[in-house]
Amino acid sequence: MTLLEVRGLTVTYPGGAAAVRGVDLTLPAGRKLGIAGESGCGKTTLALALLRLLPAGTEVTGEVLLDGEDVLTMRWGRVRAVRWAGTSIVFQGAMHSLNPVHRVGDQIAEPILLHRRASRAAARTRAGELLEQVGLSPARAAAYPHQLSGGQRQRVMIAMALACDPRLIVADEPTTALDVMIQAQILRLIERSVAERDLGLIMISHDLSVLSETCDRLAVMYAGRVVEEGPAGAGHDGALHPYARALSAAFPRVGDPASRFAPRGLPGDPPDPAAPPAGCAFHPRCPVALAGCATHDVLLREAPGDRRAACVHVPEAAPGQRPPRGTAAGPTPGAPPPIRQHPADPTGRTA
């Protein structure tokens, strides 16, 4: 059963910066999709677009189908009902996402009060249960965010995301700035919550090793587009697209002295979203670019092993090896829907 389907999503900020360009993704219920890429490749914009959390005036083309219902065409009342109850987001940087002047228990209870119509006593009880589920004492509900460590605040964010039993969780860099021990605990917590509740998960990170260990499938983004998609382990250890290979090579390998002392990076920076280069957006940095890459772009093409990549060097799979259309990321045929310009939420609320 398909939980989330993104079709031809394009997001253009005021001023003309196209942060997301024609992204297609599919996530079945109970599955985990990782999205990787450098800063500025469009990962967070994609996450915000899933629940219409983009700034006013942002132009959006495409469809975001959650259980078959297009989030981009919903009325504001319906959008507010879907947020938290249908899909919730664990934002990057818990200290900036939590309200510093409210106790964490009250912040966990707020969406329960709004979406479950629970009494205040029931909401406080539920907040304590959620804190216990994420490994914190229910007594920590009385604490303010500054009284908790970084790992504890991140656990509070996960408890908030689970508060209204959503079907989909979007985790945007949930382990940023955490030490490796706490990072491992947070990742195990997310995995356990997804498995126990049969949730869909989209995890966003620049760390391919984290995504390959946590997710079922991996999509690599560059300059607002998905350039490779396939099984998560293959995306880290056997990437097809030159950019995905460069991301993988940037991380030292345990037991490999050469990569430990001389990890390979990627020169240059991602292109300006307001002025992407002609042809393949990666060609100015690509070590294997051909002359035609500067003038002709390549869409995602099916490759062996249930994978897709947007590169002229990737051999296409034979027709019998190609998975059914719509099982994963891939270009969607047909003309895109009309551009929608997002107004500000009239309520000014996101809960």
Coordinates of C-alpha atoms in Angstrom, one line a residue:
M1 CA 0.0 0.0 0.0
T2 CA 1.4 3.4 -1.0
L3 CA 1.5 5.8 1.9
L4 CA 3.2 8.8 0.2
E5 CA 3.7 9.6 -3.5
V6 CA 5.4 12.7 -4.7
R7 CA 4.9 13.5 -8.4
G8 CA 6.9 16.1 -10.3
L9 CA 7.4 18.3 -7.3
T10 CA 9.1 21.7 -8.1
V11 CA 9.5 24.4 -5.4
T12 CA 10.6 27.9 -6.4
Y13 CA 11.3 30.5 -3.7
P14 CA 10.5 34.2 -4.2
G15 CA 13.3 35.6 -6.3
G16 CA 13.5 32.6 -8.6
A17 CA 15.6 30.1 -6.7
A18 CA 14.3 26.6 -7.8
A19 CA 15.3 24.6 -4.7
V20 CA 13.4 21.4 -5.8
R21 CA 13.1 20.5 -9.5
G22 CA 10.8 17.8 -10.6
V23 CA 11.2 15.3 -7.8
D24 CA 9.3 12.0 -7.9
L25 CA 9.3 9.7 -4.8
T26 CA 7.2 6.8 -3.6
L27 CA 7.0 5.4 0.0
P28 CA 5.0 2.4 0.9
A29 CA 3.5 2.1 4.3
G30 CA 5.9 0.6 6.9
R31 CA 9.0 1.4 4.8
K32 CA 12.0 3.8 5.4
L33 CA 13.3 6.1 2.7
G34 CA 16.6 8.0 3.2
I35 CA 17.3 11.3 1.3
A36 CA 21.0 12.3 1.1
G37 CA 23.0 15.2 -0.4
E38 CA 25.1 18.3 0.5
S39 CA 23.7 21.4 2.1
G40 CA 21.8 23.3 -0.5
C41 CA 20.6 20.4 -2.6
G42 CA 16.9 20.7 -1.6
K43 CA 16.5 18.1 1.1
T44 CA 14.9 20.4 3.7
T45 CA 12.8 22.2 1.2
L46 CA 11.4 18.9 0.1
A47 CA 10.5 18.0 3.7
L48 CA 8.8 21.3 4.3
A49 CA 6.8 21.0 1.0
L50 CA 5.3 17.7 2.2
L51 CA 3.3 19.6 4.8
R52 CA 3.1 23.1 3.2
L53 CA 5.4 24.7 5.7
L54 CA 7.1 26.8 3.0
P55 CA 7.3 30.6 3.2
A56 CA 4.4 32.7 1.8
G57 CA 4.8 33.4 -2.0
T58 CA 6.7 30.1 -2.7
E59 CA 5.6 28.6 -6.0
V60 CA 4.9 24.9 -6.0
T61 CA 4.2 22.6 -8.9
G62 CA 3.3 18.9 -8.7
E63 CA 1.5 16.7 -6.3
V64 CA 2.1 15.4 -2.8
L65 CA -0.3 12.5 -2.3
L66 CA -0.7 11.3 1.3
D67 CA -2.9 8.2 1.3
G68 CA -4.1 9.4 -2.1
E69 CA -5.0 12.9 -1.0
D70 CA -3.1 15.8 -2.4
V71 CA -1.6 17.9 0.4
L72 CA -1.0 20.8 -2.0
T73 CA -4.7 21.3 -2.8
M74 CA -6.1 20.8 0.7
R75 CA -7.9 23.6 2.5
W76 CA -6.1 25.0 5.4
G77 CA -8.3 23.3 8.0
R78 CA -7.5 20.0 6.4
V79 CA -3.8 20.8 6.3
R80 CA -3.8 21.5 10.0
A81 CA -5.6 18.2 10.7
V82 CA -3.0 16.3 8.7
R83 CA 0.0 17.9 10.4
W84 CA 0.9 15.9 13.5
A85 CA -2.0 13.5 13.1
G86 CA -1.1 12.3 9.6
T87 CA 2.5 13.4 9.2
S88 CA 4.9 14.8 11.7
I89 CA 8.4 16.3 11.4
V90 CA 11.4 16.0 13.6
F91 CA 13.2 19.2 12.8
Q92 CA 16.9 19.8 12.7
G93 CA 18.2 21.3 15.9
A94 CA 15.9 20.6 18.8
M95 CA 17.0 23.7 20.8
H96 CA 15.7 26.0 18.0
S97 CA 12.5 24.0 17.5
L98 CA 11.3 23.8 21.2
N99 CA 9.8 26.8 22.9
P100 CA 12.3 27.9 25.5
V101 CA 9.6 29.4 27.9
H102 CA 7.4 26.3 28.0
R103 CA 7.9 23.1 29.8
V104 CA 8.6 20.2 27.5
G105 CA 5.6 18.2 28.9
D106 CA 3.3 21.0 27.9
Q107 CA 4.8 21.1 24.4
I108 CA 4.3 17.4 23.9
A109 CA 0.7 17.7 25.2
E110 CA -0.2 20.6 22.9
P111 CA -0.8 18.6 19.7
I112 CA -2.7 16.0 21.8
L113 CA -5.0 18.7 23.1
L114 CA -5.6 20.1 19.6
H115 CA -5.9 17.0 17.5
R116 CA -7.2 14.4 19.9
R117 CA -9.5 16.7 21.9
A118 CA -8.2 15.1 25.1
S119 CA -8.6 16.6 28.5
R120 CA -5.6 18.3 30.0
A121 CA -5.1 15.5 32.5
A122 CA -5.2 12.9 29.8
A123 CA -2.8 14.9 27.6
R124 CA -0.3 15.2 30.5
T125 CA -0.6 11.5 31.2
R126 CA 0.0 10.7 27.5
A127 CA 3.0 13.1 27.5
G128 CA 4.6 11.2 30.4
E129 CA 4.0 7.9 28.6
L130 CA 5.7 9.2 25.5
L131 CA 8.7 10.5 27.4
E132 CA 9.0 7.0 29.0
Q133 CA 8.8 5.4 25.5
V134 CA 11.8 7.5 24.3
G135 CA 13.9 6.7 27.3
L136 CA 13.3 9.7 29.6
S137 CA 11.7 9.8 33.0
P138 CA 8.1 11.2 33.0
A139 CA 9.4 13.6 35.6
R140 CA 11.3 15.4 32.9
A141 CA 8.0 16.7 31.6
A142 CA 8.4 19.6 34.1
A143 CA 11.8 20.6 32.7
Y144 CA 12.4 23.5 30.3
P145 CA 14.5 22.8 27.1
H146 CA 17.6 24.5 28.5
Q147 CA 17.6 22.1 31.4
L148 CA 18.0 19.1 29.1
S149 CA 21.0 17.8 27.2
G150 CA 21.1 17.8 23.4
G151 CA 20.2 14.1 23.3
Q152 CA 17.4 14.5 25.7
R153 CA 16.0 17.4 23.7
Q154 CA 16.1 15.3 20.6
R155 CA 14.2 12.6 22.4
V156 CA 11.6 15.1 23.3
M157 CA 11.2 16.1 19.6
I158 CA 10.7 12.4 18.8
A159 CA 8.1 12.1 21.5
M160 CA 6.3 15.1 20.1
A161 CA 6.4 13.5 16.6
L162 CA 4.7 10.4 18.0
A163 CA 2.2 12.2 20.1
C164 CA -0.8 11.9 17.7
D165 CA 0.1 8.5 16.2
P166 CA 1.0 9.8 12.7
R167 CA 1.4 7.4 9.8
L168 CA 4.5 9.2 8.4
I169 CA 7.4 10.7 10.2
V170 CA 9.9 13.0 8.4
A171 CA 13.2 13.3 10.3
D172 CA 15.3 16.2 9.1
E173 CA 18.9 15.6 10.3
P174 CA 17.7 14.3 13.6
T175 CA 21.2 13.6 15.0
T176 CA 22.9 16.8 14.0
A177 CA 25.5 18.0 16.5
L178 CA 25.1 14.9 18.7
D179 CA 28.1 12.8 19.7
V180 CA 28.3 9.3 18.2
M181 CA 27.0 7.5 21.3
I182 CA 23.9 9.6 21.5
Q183 CA 23.5 9.5 17.8
A184 CA 23.4 5.7 17.8
Q185 CA 20.8 5.8 20.6
I186 CA 18.6 8.2 18.7
L187 CA 18.8 6.2 15.5
R188 CA 17.9 3.0 17.4
L189 CA 15.0 4.8 19.0
I190 CA 13.6 6.0 15.6
E191 CA 14.0 2.5 14.1
R192 CA 12.2 0.9 17.0
S193 CA 9.3 3.4 16.9
V194 CA 8.9 2.9 13.2
A195 CA 8.9 -0.9 13.5
E196 CA 6.6 -1.0 16.5
R197 CA 4.0 1.3 15.0
D198 CA 4.4 0.3 11.4
L199 CA 5.1 3.9 10.3
G200 CA 6.5 5.3 7.2
L201 CA 9.8 7.2 7.7
I202 CA 11.7 9.7 5.6
M203 CA 15.1 10.4 7.0
I204 CA 17.1 13.3 5.7
S205 CA 20.9 13.4 6.2
H206 CA 24.2 14.1 4.4
D207 CA 25.6 10.9 6.0
L208 CA 25.2 8.0 3.7
S209 CA 26.4 5.5 6.3
V210 CA 23.6 6.5 8.7
L211 CA 21.0 6.2 6.0
S212 CA 22.3 2.9 4.7
E213 CA 22.1 1.4 8.2
T214 CA 18.7 2.9 9.0
C215 CA 16.7 2.9 5.7
D216 CA 15.4 0.5 3.2
R217 CA 15.9 2.7 0.2
L218 CA 18.0 5.8 -0.5
A219 CA 17.5 8.8 -2.8
V220 CA 20.5 11.1 -3.5
M221 CA 19.7 14.7 -4.4
Y222 CA 21.8 17.2 -6.2
A223 CA 20.7 20.8 -7.3
G224 CA 17.1 20.1 -6.4
R225 CA 16.8 16.8 -8.3
V226 CA 17.0 13.1 -7.4
V227 CA 20.1 11.8 -9.3
E228 CA 20.1 8.2 -7.9
E229 CA 17.6 6.0 -6.1
G230 CA 17.8 2.4 -5.0
P231 CA 18.4 0.0 -2.1
A232 CA 20.1 1.9 0.7
G233 CA 23.1 -0.4 1.1
A234 CA 23.9 -0.3 -2.6
G235 CA 23.7 3.5 -2.6
H236 CA 26.5 3.7 -0.1
D237 CA 28.8 0.9 -1.2
G238 CA 28.1 0.7 -4.9
A239 CA 26.8 4.0 -6.0
L240 CA 26.2 4.5 -9.8
H241 CA 26.0 8.3 -10.2
P242 CA 29.4 10.1 -9.9
Y243 CA 28.0 12.5 -7.3
A244 CA 26.7 9.6 -5.1
R245 CA 30.1 7.9 -5.4
A246 CA 31.8 11.2 -4.3
L247 CA 29.5 11.4 -1.2
S248 CA 30.3 7.8 -0.3
A249 CA 34.0 8.4 -0.8
A250 CA 34.0 11.4 1.5
F251 CA 33.6 9.2 4.6
P252 CA 36.5 7.2 5.9
R253 CA 36.1 3.4 6.0
V254 CA 36.8 1.4 9.1
G255 CA 39.9 -0.8 8.5
D256 CA 40.9 1.1 5.4
P257 CA 44.0 3.3 6.2
A258 CA 44.0 5.0 2.8
S259 CA 40.5 6.4 3.3
R260 CA 41.2 7.2 6.9
F261 CA 44.2 9.4 6.4
A262 CA 43.2 10.7 2.9
P263 CA 39.4 10.8 2.6
R264 CA 38.4 11.9 -0.9
G265 CA 36.3 15.0 -1.1
L266 CA 34.6 16.8 -3.9
P267 CA 35.9 20.2 -5.1
G268 CA 33.6 23.1 -5.7
D269 CA 30.1 23.8 -4.4
P270 CA 26.5 23.0 -5.5
P271 CA 25.2 25.4 -8.1
D272 CA 23.1 28.5 -7.3
P273 CA 19.4 27.4 -7.3
A274 CA 18.5 30.6 -9.0
A275 CA 21.0 29.9 -11.9
P276 CA 21.7 26.2 -12.4
P277 CA 24.1 25.3 -15.2
A278 CA 22.8 24.1 -18.5
G279 CA 22.7 20.4 -19.2
C280 CA 23.5 18.1 -16.2
A281 CA 23.8 20.3 -13.1
F282 CA 26.7 18.2 -11.8
H283 CA 28.9 18.4 -14.9
P284 CA 31.1 21.4 -13.7
R285 CA 32.2 19.2 -10.8
C286 CA 32.0 15.8 -12.4
P287 CA 35.4 13.9 -12.9
V288 CA 33.9 11.8 -15.8
A289 CA 31.8 14.4 -17.6
L290 CA 31.5 14.2 -21.4
A291 CA 31.2 17.1 -23.8
G292 CA 27.4 16.5 -24.2
C293 CA 26.9 16.7 -20.4
A294 CA 27.2 20.5 -20.6
T295 CA 24.2 20.8 -23.0
H296 CA 22.0 17.7 -22.5
D297 CA 20.4 16.7 -19.2
V298 CA 19.7 13.0 -18.3
L299 CA 16.6 11.9 -16.5
L300 CA 16.5 9.0 -14.1
R301 CA 16.9 5.8 -16.0
E302 CA 16.3 2.2 -14.8
A303 CA 19.5 0.4 -14.0
P304 CA 20.2 -3.2 -12.9
G305 CA 19.4 -4.1 -9.3
D306 CA 16.2 -2.2 -8.9
R307 CA 18.1 1.1 -9.1
R308 CA 17.8 4.4 -11.0
A309 CA 20.4 7.0 -11.8
A310 CA 20.6 10.1 -13.9
C311 CA 23.9 9.7 -15.7
V312 CA 25.0 8.9 -19.3
H313 CA 27.6 6.4 -17.8
V314 CA 24.9 4.3 -16.2
P315 CA 23.8 1.3 -18.3
E316 CA 20.1 0.9 -18.6
A317 CA 18.5 -2.3 -17.4
A318 CA 16.9 -4.7 -19.9
P319 CA 13.1 -4.5 -20.0
G320 CA 12.7 -7.7 -18.0
Q321 CA 14.9 -6.3 -15.2
R322 CA 13.0 -3.0 -14.7
P323 CA 10.7 -2.8 -11.7
P324 CA 7.1 -1.8 -12.2
R325 CA 6.6 2.0 -12.7
G326 CA 5.7 3.8 -9.5
T327 CA 7.6 1.5 -7.0
A328 CA 10.3 4.1 -6.4
A329 CA 11.7 7.4 -7.5
G330 CA 11.5 8.0 -11.2
P331 CA 10.3 10.6 -13.7
T332 CA 6.6 10.9 -14.1
P333 CA 5.3 11.2 -17.6
G334 CA 2.8 13.9 -18.6
A335 CA 2.5 17.6 -18.2
P336 CA 2.9 19.1 -14.7
P337 CA 0.0 20.5 -12.8
P338 CA -0.5 24.3 -12.7
I339 CA 1.8 26.3 -10.4
R340 CA 0.4 27.0 -7.0
Q341 CA 1.5 30.0 -4.9
H342 CA 1.4 29.2 -1.2
P343 CA -0.2 31.9 1.0
A344 CA 0.7 32.2 4.6
D345 CA -1.3 30.0 7.0
P346 CA -4.2 32.3 8.0
T347 CA -4.1 30.9 11.5
G348 CA -0.4 31.4 11.9
R349 CA -0.2 28.0 13.5
T350 CA 1.5 24.8 12.6
A351 CA 0.2 22.4 15.3

